[in-house]
XYZ file of C-alpha atoms in Angstrom:
122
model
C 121.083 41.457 125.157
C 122.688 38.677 126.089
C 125.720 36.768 124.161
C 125.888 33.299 123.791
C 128.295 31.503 121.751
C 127.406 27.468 121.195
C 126.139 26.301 118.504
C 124.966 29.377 116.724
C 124.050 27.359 113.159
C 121.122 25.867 115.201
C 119.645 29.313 116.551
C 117.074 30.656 114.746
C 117.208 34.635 114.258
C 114.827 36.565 116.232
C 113.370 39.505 114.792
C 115.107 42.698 115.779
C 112.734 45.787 116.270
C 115.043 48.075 116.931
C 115.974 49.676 119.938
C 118.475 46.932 121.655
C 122.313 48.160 121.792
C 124.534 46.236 119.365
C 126.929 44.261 120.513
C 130.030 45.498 122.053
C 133.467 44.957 120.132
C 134.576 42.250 122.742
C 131.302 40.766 122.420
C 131.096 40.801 118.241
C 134.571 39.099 118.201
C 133.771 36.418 121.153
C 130.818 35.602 118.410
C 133.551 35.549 115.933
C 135.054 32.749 116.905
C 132.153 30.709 116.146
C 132.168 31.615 112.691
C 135.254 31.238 111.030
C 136.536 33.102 108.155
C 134.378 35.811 109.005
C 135.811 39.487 109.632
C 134.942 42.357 111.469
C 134.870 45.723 109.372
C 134.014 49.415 110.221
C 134.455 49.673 113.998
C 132.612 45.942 114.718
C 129.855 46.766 113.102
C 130.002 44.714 110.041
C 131.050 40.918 109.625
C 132.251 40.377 106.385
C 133.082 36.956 104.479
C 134.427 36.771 100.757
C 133.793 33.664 98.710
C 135.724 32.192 95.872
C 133.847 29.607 93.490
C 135.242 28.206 90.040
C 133.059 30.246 88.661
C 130.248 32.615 87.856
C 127.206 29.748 87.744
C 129.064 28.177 90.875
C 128.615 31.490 92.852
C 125.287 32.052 91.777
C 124.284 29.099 92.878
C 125.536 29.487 96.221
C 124.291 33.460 96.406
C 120.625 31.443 95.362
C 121.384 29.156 98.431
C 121.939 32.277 100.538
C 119.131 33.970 99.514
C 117.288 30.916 100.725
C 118.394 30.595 104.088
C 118.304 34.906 104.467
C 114.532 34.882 103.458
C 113.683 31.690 105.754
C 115.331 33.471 108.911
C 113.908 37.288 108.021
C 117.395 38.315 108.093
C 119.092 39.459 104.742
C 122.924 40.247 104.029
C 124.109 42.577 101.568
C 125.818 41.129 98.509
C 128.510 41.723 95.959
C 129.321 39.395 93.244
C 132.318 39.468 91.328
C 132.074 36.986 88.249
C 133.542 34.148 90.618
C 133.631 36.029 94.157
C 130.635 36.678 96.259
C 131.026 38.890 99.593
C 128.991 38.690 102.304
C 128.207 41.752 104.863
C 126.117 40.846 107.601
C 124.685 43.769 110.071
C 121.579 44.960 111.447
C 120.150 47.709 109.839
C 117.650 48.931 112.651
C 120.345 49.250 115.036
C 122.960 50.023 113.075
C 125.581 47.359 114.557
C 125.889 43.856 115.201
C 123.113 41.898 116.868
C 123.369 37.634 117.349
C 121.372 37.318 114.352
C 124.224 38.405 112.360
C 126.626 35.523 113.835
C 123.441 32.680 113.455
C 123.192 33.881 109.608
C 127.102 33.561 109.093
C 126.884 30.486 110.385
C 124.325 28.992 108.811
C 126.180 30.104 106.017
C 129.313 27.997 106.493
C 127.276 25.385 106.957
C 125.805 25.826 103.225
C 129.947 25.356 102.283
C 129.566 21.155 104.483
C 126.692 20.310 101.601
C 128.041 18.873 98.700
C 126.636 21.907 95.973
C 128.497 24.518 98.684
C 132.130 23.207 97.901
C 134.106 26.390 97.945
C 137.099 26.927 95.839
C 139.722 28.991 97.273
């Protein structure tokens, strides 16, 4: 599969059937760069993001604005909310690993924190 960096909030994901490698540690983290405040977890196999609003409405409203964006793009992240923290863990389940998608959805995600209802907190 090939990696390509860019502009990865304006990719759309494509669907993954399974069967394509995941992408390589050096590969996940030249991705990473394009989506800051993102971290890799478990070997490079997860990306991970915590968010901190004011408080519990604030993060539910921006896990509401997640779910949005997940369910337009067929690609859905697990999530944890903690009263005012919401974490984020991106991977692809049919191949176990990191595919693009996973770096188009985190980014697409920071962009939800440039509207004016996404202003994060800490």
């Amino acid at each position: 599969m090939p990696v390509s960096s860019g502009d990865l909030a304006s990719k759309t994901c494509v669907p993954c059937r399974g069967g394509v490698p995941t992408l390589t540690e050096p590969e996940a983290r030249a991705l990473l760069a394009d989506t800051p405040n993102w971290e890799l977890q478990e070997g490079a196999t997860r990306l991970h993001r915590r968010f901190e609003f004011e408080d519990f409405k604030k993060a539910i409203e921006f896990v509401n604005r997640v779910a949005e964006i997940a369910e337009d793009q067929g690609h859905h992240p697990d999530i944890a909310i903690h009263w005012n923290k919401v974490d984020l863990v991106l991977w692809t389940h049919k191949i176990g690993g990191l595919h693009e998608n996973d770096f188009i959805l985190a980014a697409k995600i920071n962009k939800l924190l440039e509207e004016p209802k996404g202003q994060e907190i800490g």
